[in-house]
Short mmCIF file of C-alpha atoms in Angstrom, two decimals:
data_model
loop_
_atom_site.label_atom_id
_atom_site.label_comp_id
_atom_site.label_asym_id
_atom_site.label_seq_id
_atom_site.Cartn_x
_atom_site.Cartn_y
_atom_site.Cartn_z
CA MET A 1 0.00 0.00 0.00
CA ILE A 2 1.27 3.48 -0.91
CA HIS A 3 0.70 6.11 1.73
CA GLN A 4 0.51 9.79 0.88
CA VAL A 5 3.14 11.76 2.78
CA PRO A 6 1.51 14.64 4.68
CA TRP A 7 2.59 18.08 3.38
CA ILE A 8 3.98 18.92 6.80
CA TYR A 9 6.62 16.21 6.41
CA THR A 10 7.77 17.42 3.02
CA PRO A 11 11.50 18.17 3.18
CA VAL A 12 12.33 21.84 3.64
CA ARG A 13 14.28 22.01 0.40
CA THR A 14 11.22 20.73 -1.49
CA VAL A 15 9.02 23.39 0.10
CA LEU A 16 11.54 26.06 -0.86
CA ALA A 17 11.64 24.71 -4.40
CA ILE A 18 7.85 24.83 -4.63
CA TRP A 19 7.82 28.38 -3.25
CA HIS A 20 10.45 29.43 -5.77
CA GLN A 21 8.33 28.04 -8.61
CA LEU A 22 5.26 29.88 -7.31
CA THR A 23 7.06 33.21 -7.10
CA LYS A 24 9.43 32.74 -10.03
CA THR A 25 9.50 35.59 -12.50
CA GLU A 26 8.60 34.11 -15.87
CA ILE A 27 10.49 36.21 -18.38
CA PRO A 28 11.66 34.02 -21.29
CA GLU A 29 13.88 36.82 -22.62
CA LEU A 30 16.21 36.33 -19.64
CA ALA A 31 17.14 32.97 -21.15
CA LYS A 32 18.57 34.56 -24.31
CA CYS A 33 22.15 33.55 -25.05
CA SER A 34 23.16 37.22 -24.94
CA VAL A 35 22.06 37.54 -21.28
CA LEU A 36 24.52 37.13 -18.42
CA MET A 37 23.55 37.28 -14.73
CA ARG A 38 25.67 36.86 -11.64
CA GLU A 39 22.66 36.06 -9.43
CA ARG A 40 19.57 35.11 -11.38
CA SER A 41 17.54 34.50 -8.21
CA LYS A 42 18.29 38.03 -7.00
CA VAL A 43 17.23 39.47 -10.35
CA GLU A 44 13.96 37.55 -10.26
CA GLU A 45 13.26 38.55 -6.66
CA THR A 46 13.91 42.21 -7.49
CA ILE A 47 11.62 42.12 -10.52
CA HIS A 48 8.88 40.42 -8.48
CA SER A 49 9.22 43.06 -5.75
CA MET A 50 9.10 45.86 -8.33
CA GLN A 51 5.97 44.35 -9.84
CA ARG A 52 4.25 44.47 -6.46
CA GLY A 53 4.96 48.21 -6.36
CA GLY A 54 3.45 48.69 -9.81
CA PRO A 55 4.13 51.44 -12.35
CA GLY A 56 3.34 54.16 -9.81
CA SER A 57 6.49 53.25 -7.86
CA LEU A 58 8.77 52.92 -10.89
CA GLN A 59 11.19 55.24 -12.62
CA VAL A 60 13.66 54.45 -15.42
CA ILE A 61 17.09 56.07 -15.65
CA SER A 62 19.06 55.50 -18.83
CA ASP A 63 22.18 56.52 -20.68
CA PHE A 64 21.63 57.38 -24.36
CA ASP A 65 24.56 56.79 -26.72
CA MET A 66 25.13 53.05 -27.21
CA THR A 67 22.43 52.29 -24.65
CA LEU A 68 19.16 53.52 -26.14
CA THR A 69 20.90 53.85 -29.49
CA ARG A 70 22.44 50.91 -31.31
CA PHE A 71 26.17 50.34 -31.10
CA ALA A 72 26.44 49.01 -34.66
CA HIS A 73 24.33 48.11 -37.68
CA ASN A 74 25.38 45.91 -40.60
CA GLY A 75 28.94 45.87 -39.30
CA ARG A 76 29.25 49.66 -39.06
CA ARG A 77 29.28 51.82 -35.94
CA VAL A 78 26.15 53.87 -35.33
CA PRO A 79 27.06 57.52 -34.61
CA THR A 80 26.85 59.00 -31.13
CA THR A 81 25.33 62.44 -30.63
CA HIS A 82 28.80 63.97 -30.89
CA ASN A 83 29.52 62.01 -34.08
CA ILE A 84 26.27 63.21 -35.67
CA LEU A 85 27.77 66.70 -35.61
CA ASN A 86 30.51 65.38 -37.87
CA ASN A 87 28.62 66.66 -40.90
CA GLN A 88 29.64 69.12 -43.61
CA LEU A 89 26.45 71.06 -42.90
CA LEU A 90 27.88 71.95 -39.51
CA ILE A 91 31.67 71.69 -39.49
CA ASN A 92 34.55 71.84 -41.97
CA GLU A 93 36.85 69.00 -43.03
CA ASP A 94 39.68 70.07 -40.73
CA CYS A 95 37.36 69.91 -37.73
CA MET A 96 36.10 66.49 -38.83
CA LYS A 97 39.67 65.22 -39.03
CA LYS A 98 40.54 66.55 -35.58
CA MET A 99 37.41 65.07 -33.99
CA LYS A 100 38.21 61.68 -35.49
CA GLU A 101 41.76 61.88 -34.17
CA LEU A 102 40.43 62.67 -30.70
CA LEU A 103 38.06 59.72 -30.89
CA ASN A 104 40.84 57.35 -31.92
CA THR A 105 43.02 58.66 -29.09
CA TYR A 106 40.60 58.75 -26.19
CA TYR A 107 37.96 56.07 -26.86
CA PRO A 108 40.45 53.21 -26.30
CA ILE A 109 41.29 54.85 -22.96
CA GLU A 110 37.61 55.09 -22.02
CA ILE A 111 37.04 51.35 -22.46
CA ASP A 112 40.47 50.19 -21.24
CA PRO A 113 39.79 47.72 -18.38
CA GLY A 114 43.40 48.06 -17.26
CA ARG A 115 43.05 51.71 -16.26
CA THR A 116 41.36 52.94 -13.11
CA ASP A 117 38.68 55.64 -13.11
CA GLU A 118 41.18 57.92 -11.36
CA GLU A 119 43.55 57.52 -14.30
CA LYS A 120 40.81 58.00 -16.87
CA LEU A 121 39.07 60.99 -15.28
CA PRO A 122 41.41 63.83 -16.34
CA LEU A 123 41.72 62.32 -19.80
CA MET A 124 37.93 62.18 -20.26
CA VAL A 125 37.64 65.81 -19.20
CA GLU A 126 40.41 66.63 -21.65
CA TRP A 127 38.61 64.78 -24.48
CA TRP A 128 35.20 66.37 -23.94
CA THR A 129 36.70 69.83 -23.48
CA LYS A 130 38.72 69.63 -26.70
CA VAL A 131 35.70 68.42 -28.69
CA HIS A 132 33.48 71.19 -27.34
CA GLU A 133 36.12 73.80 -28.11
CA LEU A 134 36.33 72.56 -31.70
CA LEU A 135 32.54 72.70 -32.07
CA ILE A 136 32.29 76.19 -30.58
CA HIS A 137 34.98 77.43 -32.97
CA GLN A 138 32.84 76.14 -35.88
CA ARG A 139 29.91 78.37 -34.84
CA ILE A 140 27.46 75.54 -35.49
CA ARG A 141 24.04 76.71 -36.66
CA LYS A 142 21.05 75.74 -34.54
CA ASP A 143 18.74 75.63 -37.54
CA MET A 144 20.90 72.97 -39.22
CA LEU A 145 20.81 70.39 -36.40
CA ALA A 146 17.58 68.73 -37.52
CA GLN A 147 18.91 68.22 -41.05
CA ALA A 148 22.21 66.82 -39.74
CA VAL A 149 20.31 64.27 -37.63
CA LYS A 150 18.10 63.38 -40.59
CA GLU A 151 21.14 62.76 -42.81
CA SER A 152 22.92 60.69 -40.15
CA SER A 153 22.63 56.94 -39.61
CA ALA A 154 21.46 57.40 -36.00
CA MET A 155 19.38 54.45 -34.86
CA LEU A 156 17.63 53.57 -31.63
CA ARG A 157 17.75 49.92 -30.59
CA ASP A 158 15.21 47.50 -32.05
CA GLY A 159 12.07 47.59 -29.94
CA TYR A 160 12.53 51.23 -28.94
CA THR A 161 8.93 52.13 -29.82
CA VAL A 162 7.55 49.57 -27.37
CA PHE A 163 9.96 50.83 -24.70
CA PHE A 164 9.06 54.52 -25.01
CA GLU A 165 5.35 53.92 -25.59
CA ARG A 166 4.89 51.63 -22.59
CA LEU A 167 6.61 54.06 -20.24
CA ALA A 168 4.45 56.89 -21.57
CA GLU A 169 1.23 54.88 -21.31
CA GLN A 170 2.03 53.84 -17.74
CA GLN A 171 3.15 57.39 -16.87
CA VAL A 172 6.55 56.13 -15.75
CA PRO A 173 9.22 58.87 -15.80
CA LEU A 174 12.18 58.25 -18.10
CA LEU A 175 15.29 60.20 -17.15
CA ILE A 176 17.90 60.15 -19.90
CA PHE A 177 21.32 60.98 -18.50
CA SER A 178 23.81 61.58 -21.29
CA ALA A 179 27.39 62.75 -21.69
CA GLY A 180 26.48 63.51 -25.30
CA VAL A 181 24.94 66.64 -26.79
CA GLY A 182 21.45 67.27 -25.47
CA ASP A 183 20.22 69.28 -28.45
CA VAL A 184 21.15 66.46 -30.84
CA LEU A 185 19.80 63.80 -28.48
CA GLU A 186 16.41 65.52 -28.36
CA GLU A 187 16.32 65.74 -32.14
CA VAL A 188 17.09 62.02 -32.53
CA ILE A 189 14.22 61.10 -30.20
CA ARG A 190 11.91 63.61 -31.86
CA GLN A 191 12.63 62.24 -35.34
CA HIS A 192 11.89 58.72 -34.06
CA HIS A 193 8.52 60.08 -32.83
CA VAL A 194 8.97 58.98 -29.20
CA PHE A 195 9.64 62.27 -27.40
CA HIS A 196 6.78 61.94 -24.91
CA ALA A 197 5.86 64.11 -21.92
CA ASN A 198 7.37 61.64 -19.43
CA VAL A 199 10.91 62.07 -20.84
CA ARG A 200 13.43 64.24 -18.99
CA ILE A 201 16.99 64.81 -20.24
CA ILE A 202 20.17 65.79 -18.43
CA SER A 203 23.00 66.37 -20.89
CA ASN A 204 25.44 68.88 -22.39
CA TYR A 205 23.29 71.54 -24.01
CA MET A 206 24.47 74.12 -26.52
CA ASP A 207 24.18 77.84 -25.91
CA PHE A 208 23.40 79.78 -29.09
CA ASP A 209 23.76 83.51 -29.60
CA GLN A 210 21.07 85.78 -31.04
CA THR A 211 22.03 84.84 -34.59
CA GLY A 212 21.55 81.11 -33.84
CA ALA A 213 25.27 80.26 -33.81
CA LEU A 214 26.91 78.12 -31.10
CA ARG A 215 28.88 80.23 -28.67
CA ALA A 216 29.32 77.90 -25.66
CA PHE A 217 27.99 74.86 -23.79
CA LYS A 218 25.70 75.44 -20.84
CA GLY A 219 26.46 74.56 -17.23
CA GLN A 220 28.76 71.89 -15.87
CA LEU A 221 30.45 69.53 -18.30
CA ILE A 222 28.95 66.02 -18.17
CA HIS A 223 31.30 63.26 -19.28
CA ILE A 224 31.38 59.50 -18.95
CA LEU A 225 32.83 59.45 -15.42
CA ASN A 226 31.07 62.27 -13.56
CA LYS A 227 27.43 61.28 -13.85
CA ARG A 228 27.22 60.79 -10.08
CA GLU A 229 27.78 64.50 -9.51
CA GLY A 230 25.12 65.31 -12.08
CA ALA A 231 22.70 62.83 -10.54
CA LEU A 232 23.14 64.31 -7.09
CA SER A 233 22.88 67.93 -8.23
CA GLN A 234 20.17 67.72 -10.89
CA ALA A 235 18.22 64.44 -10.97
CA ALA A 236 17.42 64.58 -7.27
CA GLY A 237 15.59 67.86 -7.81
CA LEU A 238 13.13 66.54 -10.40
CA ARG A 239 9.76 66.48 -8.67
CA GLU A 240 8.27 63.80 -10.91
CA LEU A 241 10.89 61.31 -9.69
CA GLN A 242 9.98 61.74 -6.03
CA GLY A 243 8.04 58.92 -4.36
CA ARG A 244 9.19 56.35 -6.93
CA PRO A 245 11.50 54.03 -5.00
CA ASN A 246 11.87 51.35 -7.68
CA VAL A 247 14.54 52.11 -10.28
CA LEU A 248 15.38 50.38 -13.55
CA LEU A 249 18.80 51.62 -14.71
CA LEU A 250 20.25 51.11 -18.22
CA GLY A 251 23.80 51.92 -19.28
CA ASP A 252 26.72 50.78 -21.40
CA SER A 253 29.61 51.73 -19.11
CA LEU A 254 30.48 51.14 -15.47
CA GLY A 255 30.30 54.90 -14.94
CA ASP A 256 26.57 54.75 -15.70
CA LEU A 257 25.97 52.82 -12.48
CA THR A 258 26.17 56.09 -10.52
CA MET A 259 23.22 57.66 -12.38
CA ALA A 260 20.82 56.48 -9.66
CA ASP A 261 22.79 58.09 -6.83
CA GLY A 262 20.35 61.00 -6.86
CA VAL A 263 17.47 58.69 -5.92
CA THR A 264 16.93 58.91 -2.18
CA GLU A 265 15.73 55.87 -0.24
CA HIS A 266 15.22 53.55 -3.18
CA GLU A 267 13.71 50.17 -2.36
CA ASN A 268 14.68 48.23 -5.47
CA LEU A 269 17.39 48.95 -8.02
CA LEU A 270 17.79 46.73 -11.07
CA THR A 271 20.72 47.54 -13.37
CA ILE A 272 21.10 46.45 -16.99
CA GLY A 273 24.45 46.87 -18.76
CA PHE A 274 24.91 46.73 -22.52
CA LEU A 275 28.33 45.21 -23.22
CA ASN A 276 28.92 46.33 -26.79
CA ASP A 277 32.66 46.19 -27.32
CA GLN A 278 35.77 44.36 -26.07
CA VAL A 279 33.53 41.69 -24.59
CA GLU A 280 36.09 39.20 -23.29
CA GLU A 281 38.26 41.90 -21.73
CA ARG A 282 35.35 43.54 -19.90
CA LYS A 283 32.88 40.70 -19.32
CA GLU A 284 33.99 39.89 -15.77
CA SER A 285 33.83 43.49 -14.54
CA TYR A 286 30.39 44.00 -16.10
CA VAL A 287 28.94 40.80 -14.66
CA ASN A 288 30.30 41.74 -11.24
CA SER A 289 28.80 45.23 -11.47
CA PHE A 290 25.47 45.04 -13.34
CA ASP A 291 22.59 42.77 -12.34
CA ILE A 292 21.98 41.88 -15.99
CA VAL A 293 24.54 42.13 -18.79
CA LEU A 294 23.47 42.08 -22.44
CA VAL A 295 26.31 41.01 -24.72
CA LYS A 296 26.26 42.48 -28.24
CA ASP A 297 22.47 42.70 -28.04
CA GLU A 298 21.17 45.49 -30.28
CA THR A 299 17.58 45.16 -29.06
CA MET A 300 15.42 46.38 -26.19
CA ASP A 301 13.94 42.89 -25.80
CA VAL A 302 15.08 42.33 -22.21
CA PRO A 303 14.22 45.82 -20.86
CA ASN A 304 10.85 45.61 -22.62
CA ALA A 305 10.12 42.19 -21.13
CA ILE A 306 10.98 43.41 -17.64
CA LEU A 307 8.84 46.51 -18.06
CA ARG A 308 5.96 44.40 -19.33
CA HIS A 309 6.22 42.23 -16.23
CA VAL A 310 6.71 45.05 -13.72
CA THR A 311 3.84 47.17 -15.07
CA SER A 312 1.48 44.23 -15.41
CA SER A 313 -1.39 43.91 -12.95
CA THR A 314 -1.35 40.12 -13.08
CA ASP A 315 -0.05 38.04 -10.19
CA LYS A 316 0.06 41.05 -7.88
CA GLU A 317 -0.18 40.30 -4.20
#
């Protein structure tokens, strides 16, 4: 005769396994081969906790260049907001040459895993400052920016419409924190028809004179390694972000992890890192730093799946 074992005698590990299955976050996209996670259980628990808070408790903080935009398409690099300015409508050939030389000099330093942030910091300031000085000297015309963006090969990641539309529909604030050029960034989003009312941007904005020519850049310089200072001084003051303790953060560099430092008393923070370049050299540091790492993934599939789950009313407790 076979006797049924009372539930109370079920081994503890079996009970825990059953509980895990009951509360497990079912997001198939997390099983993609491009997804790396140091602690999958922690990721699932965080997503489940964020879902309980609902869209009213959520805010999204994201980098722009190579995070919301693609890194490459058909084997060619997609331009950053600074690179979009590399257009004959705006600058001359000599300036183009100098900007390319600066990129070839400083970008390898930016992504060099063998250098510390302390070593990189003055060099990043030097890079951004030199580029801005070149652009100011060109007296770039404000009325030509839209055409330059239109002629560029700027591309947001596949699935961007779903990403922007869902956040807008759920009234979830999207704070874009960029070391790029804010005026160009806005134009890229506008031309992709996703510049909704919930979008806020902190970036390097141009200052034009009365004739519409660039004369300076406004405020404090934002570069790849000082986003924490910007987060503390600017993001924390945005009223629409207050009372939203759950944060989804997207970035493509380790420096982007500080973008949420302006969020006071957050309950849940889930970080997604896009590892676009020098994968083997940087994989370990990214996996140890971000909750989720997306390797050479040019889509918004994973962020969209997480947002779909977090903003869903199903399975709420």
